[in-house]
Coordinates of C-alpha atoms in Angstrom, one line a residue:
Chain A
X1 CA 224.0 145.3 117.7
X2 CA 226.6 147.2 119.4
X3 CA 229.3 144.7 118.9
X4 CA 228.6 144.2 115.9
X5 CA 231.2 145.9 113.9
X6 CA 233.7 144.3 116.1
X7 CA 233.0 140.9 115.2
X8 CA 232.4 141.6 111.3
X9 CA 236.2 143.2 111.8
X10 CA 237.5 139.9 113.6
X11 CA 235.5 138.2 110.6
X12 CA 237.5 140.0 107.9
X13 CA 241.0 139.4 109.9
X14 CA 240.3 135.9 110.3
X15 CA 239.5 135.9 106.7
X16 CA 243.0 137.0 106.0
X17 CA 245.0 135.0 108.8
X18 CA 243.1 131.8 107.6
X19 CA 243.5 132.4 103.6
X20 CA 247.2 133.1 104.3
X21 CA 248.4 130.6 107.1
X22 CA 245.9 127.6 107.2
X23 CA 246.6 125.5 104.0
X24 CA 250.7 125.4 104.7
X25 CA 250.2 124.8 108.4
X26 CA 246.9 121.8 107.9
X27 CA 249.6 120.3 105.1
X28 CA 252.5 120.6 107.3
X29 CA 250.7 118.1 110.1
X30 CA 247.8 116.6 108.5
X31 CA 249.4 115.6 105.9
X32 CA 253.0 116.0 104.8
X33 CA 253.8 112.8 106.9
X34 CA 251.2 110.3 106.0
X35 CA 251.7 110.9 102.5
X36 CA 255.4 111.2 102.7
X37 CA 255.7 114.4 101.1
X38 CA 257.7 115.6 103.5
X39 CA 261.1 114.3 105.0
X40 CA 260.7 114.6 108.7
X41 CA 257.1 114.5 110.6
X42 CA 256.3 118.2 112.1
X43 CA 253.5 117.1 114.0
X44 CA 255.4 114.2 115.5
X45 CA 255.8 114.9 119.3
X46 CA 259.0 115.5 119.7
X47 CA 259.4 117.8 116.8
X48 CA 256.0 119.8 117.8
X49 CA 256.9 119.7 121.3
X50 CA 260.4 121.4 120.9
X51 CA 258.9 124.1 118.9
X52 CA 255.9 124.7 120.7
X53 CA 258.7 125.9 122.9
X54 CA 259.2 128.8 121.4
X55 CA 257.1 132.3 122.0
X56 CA 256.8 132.7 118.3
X57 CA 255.3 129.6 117.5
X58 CA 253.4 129.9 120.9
X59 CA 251.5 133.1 119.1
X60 CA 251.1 132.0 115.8
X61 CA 248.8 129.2 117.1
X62 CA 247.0 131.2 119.1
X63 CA 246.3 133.8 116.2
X64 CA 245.7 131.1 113.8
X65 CA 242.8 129.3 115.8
X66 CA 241.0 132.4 117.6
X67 CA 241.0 134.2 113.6
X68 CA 239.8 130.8 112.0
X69 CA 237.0 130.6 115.3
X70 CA 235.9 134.2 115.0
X71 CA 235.9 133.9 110.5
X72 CA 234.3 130.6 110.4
X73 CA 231.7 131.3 113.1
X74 CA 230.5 134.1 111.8
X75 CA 230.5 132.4 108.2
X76 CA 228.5 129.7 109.8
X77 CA 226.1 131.6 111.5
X78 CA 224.6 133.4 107.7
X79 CA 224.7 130.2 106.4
X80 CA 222.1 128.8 109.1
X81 CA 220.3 131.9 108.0
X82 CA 220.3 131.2 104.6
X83 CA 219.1 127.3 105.6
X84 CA 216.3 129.0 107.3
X85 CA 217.2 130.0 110.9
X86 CA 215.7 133.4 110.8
X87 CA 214.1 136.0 112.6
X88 CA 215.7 138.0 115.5
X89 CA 215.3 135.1 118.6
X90 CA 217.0 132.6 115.8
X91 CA 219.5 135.4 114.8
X92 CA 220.1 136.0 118.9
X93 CA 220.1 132.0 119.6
X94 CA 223.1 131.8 116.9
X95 CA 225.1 135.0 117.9
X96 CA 225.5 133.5 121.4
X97 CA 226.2 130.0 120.4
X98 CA 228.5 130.7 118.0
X99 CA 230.4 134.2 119.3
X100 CA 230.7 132.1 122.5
X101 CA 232.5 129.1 120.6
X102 CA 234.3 131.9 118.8
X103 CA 235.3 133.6 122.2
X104 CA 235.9 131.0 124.4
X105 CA 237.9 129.1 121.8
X106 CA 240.0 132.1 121.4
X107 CA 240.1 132.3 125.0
X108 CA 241.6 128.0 125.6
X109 CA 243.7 129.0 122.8
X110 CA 245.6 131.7 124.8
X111 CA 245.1 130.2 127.8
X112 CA 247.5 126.9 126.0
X113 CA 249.9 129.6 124.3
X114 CA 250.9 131.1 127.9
X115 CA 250.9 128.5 130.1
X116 CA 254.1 126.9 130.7
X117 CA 255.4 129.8 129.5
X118 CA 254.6 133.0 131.0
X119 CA 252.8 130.6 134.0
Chain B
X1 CA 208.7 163.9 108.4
X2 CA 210.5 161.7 111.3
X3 CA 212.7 159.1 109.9
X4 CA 211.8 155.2 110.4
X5 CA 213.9 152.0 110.8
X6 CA 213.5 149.9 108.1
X7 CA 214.5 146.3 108.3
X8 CA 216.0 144.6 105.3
X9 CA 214.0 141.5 104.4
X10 CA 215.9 138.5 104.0
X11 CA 214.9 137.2 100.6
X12 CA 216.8 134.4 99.6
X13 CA 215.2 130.4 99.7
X14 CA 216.7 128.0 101.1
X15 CA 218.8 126.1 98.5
X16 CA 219.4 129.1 96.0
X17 CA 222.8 128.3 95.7
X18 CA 221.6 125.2 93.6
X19 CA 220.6 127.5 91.3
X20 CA 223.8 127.8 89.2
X21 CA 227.3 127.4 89.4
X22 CA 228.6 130.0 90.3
X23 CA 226.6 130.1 93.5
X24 CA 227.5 126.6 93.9
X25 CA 231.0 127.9 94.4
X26 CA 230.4 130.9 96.5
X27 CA 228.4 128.5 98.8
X28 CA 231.9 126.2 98.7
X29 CA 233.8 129.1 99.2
X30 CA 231.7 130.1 102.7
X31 CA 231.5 126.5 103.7
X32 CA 235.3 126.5 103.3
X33 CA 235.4 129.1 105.7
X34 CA 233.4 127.2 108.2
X35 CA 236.0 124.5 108.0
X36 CA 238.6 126.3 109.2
X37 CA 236.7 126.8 112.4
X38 CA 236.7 123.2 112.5
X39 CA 240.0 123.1 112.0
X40 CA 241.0 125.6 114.5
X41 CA 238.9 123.1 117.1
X42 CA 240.9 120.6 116.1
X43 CA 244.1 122.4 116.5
X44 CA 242.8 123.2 120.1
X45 CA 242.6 119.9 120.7
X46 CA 245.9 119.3 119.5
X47 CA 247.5 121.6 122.0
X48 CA 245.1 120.0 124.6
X49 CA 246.4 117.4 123.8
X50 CA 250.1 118.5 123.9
X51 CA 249.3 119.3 127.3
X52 CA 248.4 116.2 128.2
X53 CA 251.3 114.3 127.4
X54 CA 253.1 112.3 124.4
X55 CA 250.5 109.5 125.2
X56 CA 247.8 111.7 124.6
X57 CA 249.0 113.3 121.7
X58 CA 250.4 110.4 119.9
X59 CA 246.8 108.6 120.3
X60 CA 245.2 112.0 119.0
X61 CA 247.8 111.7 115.7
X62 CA 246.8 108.6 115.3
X63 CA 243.5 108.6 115.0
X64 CA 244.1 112.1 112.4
X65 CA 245.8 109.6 110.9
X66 CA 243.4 106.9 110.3
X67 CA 242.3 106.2 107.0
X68 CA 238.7 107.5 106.8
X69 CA 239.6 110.4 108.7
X70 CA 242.6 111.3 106.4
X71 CA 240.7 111.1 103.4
X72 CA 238.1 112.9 104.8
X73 CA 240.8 115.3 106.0
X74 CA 241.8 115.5 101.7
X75 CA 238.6 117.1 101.2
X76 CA 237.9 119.0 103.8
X77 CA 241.6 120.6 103.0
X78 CA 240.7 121.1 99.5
X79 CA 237.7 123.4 100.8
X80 CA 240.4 125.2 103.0
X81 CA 242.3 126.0 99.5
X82 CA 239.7 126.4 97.4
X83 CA 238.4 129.5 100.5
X84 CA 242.1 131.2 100.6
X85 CA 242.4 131.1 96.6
X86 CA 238.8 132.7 96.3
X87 CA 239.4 135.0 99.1
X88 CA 242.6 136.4 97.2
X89 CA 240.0 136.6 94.4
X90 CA 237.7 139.1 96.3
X91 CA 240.8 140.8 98.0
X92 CA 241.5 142.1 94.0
X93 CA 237.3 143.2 93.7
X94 CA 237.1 145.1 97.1
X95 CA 240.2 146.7 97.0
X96 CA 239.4 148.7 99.9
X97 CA 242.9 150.4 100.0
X98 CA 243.3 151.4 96.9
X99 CA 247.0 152.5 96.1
X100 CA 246.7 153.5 92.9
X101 CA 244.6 156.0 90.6
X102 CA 242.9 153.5 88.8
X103 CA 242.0 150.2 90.8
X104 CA 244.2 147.5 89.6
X105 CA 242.9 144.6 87.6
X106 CA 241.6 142.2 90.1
X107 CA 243.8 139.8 88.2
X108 CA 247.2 141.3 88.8
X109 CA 246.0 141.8 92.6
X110 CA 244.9 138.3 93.0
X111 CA 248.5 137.4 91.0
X112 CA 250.1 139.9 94.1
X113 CA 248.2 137.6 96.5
X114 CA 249.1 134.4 95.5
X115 CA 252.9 135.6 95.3
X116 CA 252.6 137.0 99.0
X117 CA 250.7 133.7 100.0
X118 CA 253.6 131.2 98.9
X119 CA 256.5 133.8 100.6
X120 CA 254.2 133.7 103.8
X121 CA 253.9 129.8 103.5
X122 CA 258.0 129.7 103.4
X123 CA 258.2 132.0 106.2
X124 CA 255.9 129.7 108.1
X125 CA 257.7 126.9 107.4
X126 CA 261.2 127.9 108.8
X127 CA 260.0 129.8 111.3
X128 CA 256.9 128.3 112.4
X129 CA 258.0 124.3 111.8
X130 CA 261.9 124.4 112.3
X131 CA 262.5 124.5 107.9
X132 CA 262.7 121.7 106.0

């Protein structure tokens, strides 16, 4: 209950940082290559792997999957509800399962954006 | 007379987003939303994978790549647009900032939205991906 407003915030950011970054990025390496819309391949390795070099793009991953954990999650989670997973045990049951996926997604995401980098 | 918590009751049935179309597509627009989570698994896996080695990664690309799972990918990506678009839709009906007077018509803000979205989809592809 306390927490809440926190994660109906991170909801609403997520919202944003998914509507605005996800369909360029999913086109760019899902599918800009197989359907040869694109002249190079930026999810081949050695393209990704040079950029994932830099701190900018390191960041911009890691914002990009912990908004799209913590918006889709909690998307997810009234849509169980609206299936028929109610009541307040099924409501607590699905706030652990799915903040923890949120959290400790957001969590591996950071920990892959600083390593080899910061340590 | 002391005040009492009252719980809202959750009224909806299953399925009454079958009802009519336009339910139909808010459901499409939240399960849109729930595919980006997917997605953002995935591209965890991807830096997993990254981490692992070009091996690793080029046998994760592949299999992206595969037929059933590209097409699949087509329409679980047209779920991902069809979220952003709507959410730039309901950006221009909340308006909570509201710079104006008047509220703008949700038209011109969803208009503003879609303008910002392609600039922000170029910036993202020189900065993020190295340009064209």
């Amino acid at each position: 209950m306390l927490l809440e407003p926190i994660f109906w915030s991170l909801f609403s950011l997520g919202g944003f940082i998914t509507a605005f970054l996800f369909p360029v990025t999913l086109f760019l390496l899902f599918f800009a290559a197989p359907f040869h819309l694109w002249p190079t391949d930026p999810a081949a390795y050695s393209t990704f792997g040079g950029h994932w070099k830099e701190p900018l793009v390191r960041l911009f991953f890691f914002v990009l999957i912990g908004g799209s954990l913590f918006h889709g999650t909690h998307r997810l989670k009234f849509m169980l509800m609206d299936a028929g997973f109610k009541g307040r045990s099924a409501e607590a049951f699905l706030d652990v399962i799915l903040n923890g996926v949120a959290i400790f997604g957001s969590l591996g995401a950071l920990f892959y954006a600083v390593r080899g980098w910061l340590f | 007379m002391p005040m009492t918590s009252r719980e809202y009751a959750w009224k909806r049935r299953p399925g009454w987003w079958l009802r009519n179309r336009r339910y139909l597509m808010f459901q499409l627009r939240e399960a849109g939303g729930v595919i980006c989570a997917l997605y953002g698994l995935v591209l965890l896996n991807m830096l997993v994978q990254l981490r692992a080695g070009e091996s690793a990664y080029t046998a994760f690309l592949d299999l992206l790549r595969t037929p059933p799972v590209l097409y699949l990918n087509v329409v679980l990506f047209a779920l991902v647009v069809w979220h952003a678009l709507t959410w730039f839709m309901l950006i221009g009906k909340a308006q909570p900032i509201q710079f104006t007077r008047q509220p703008l018509p949700w038209k011109v803000v969803f208009g503003i939205n879609v303008l910002l979205w392609l600039g922000v989809s170029g910036a993202v592809v020189y900065l993020i991906f190295g340009g064209i």
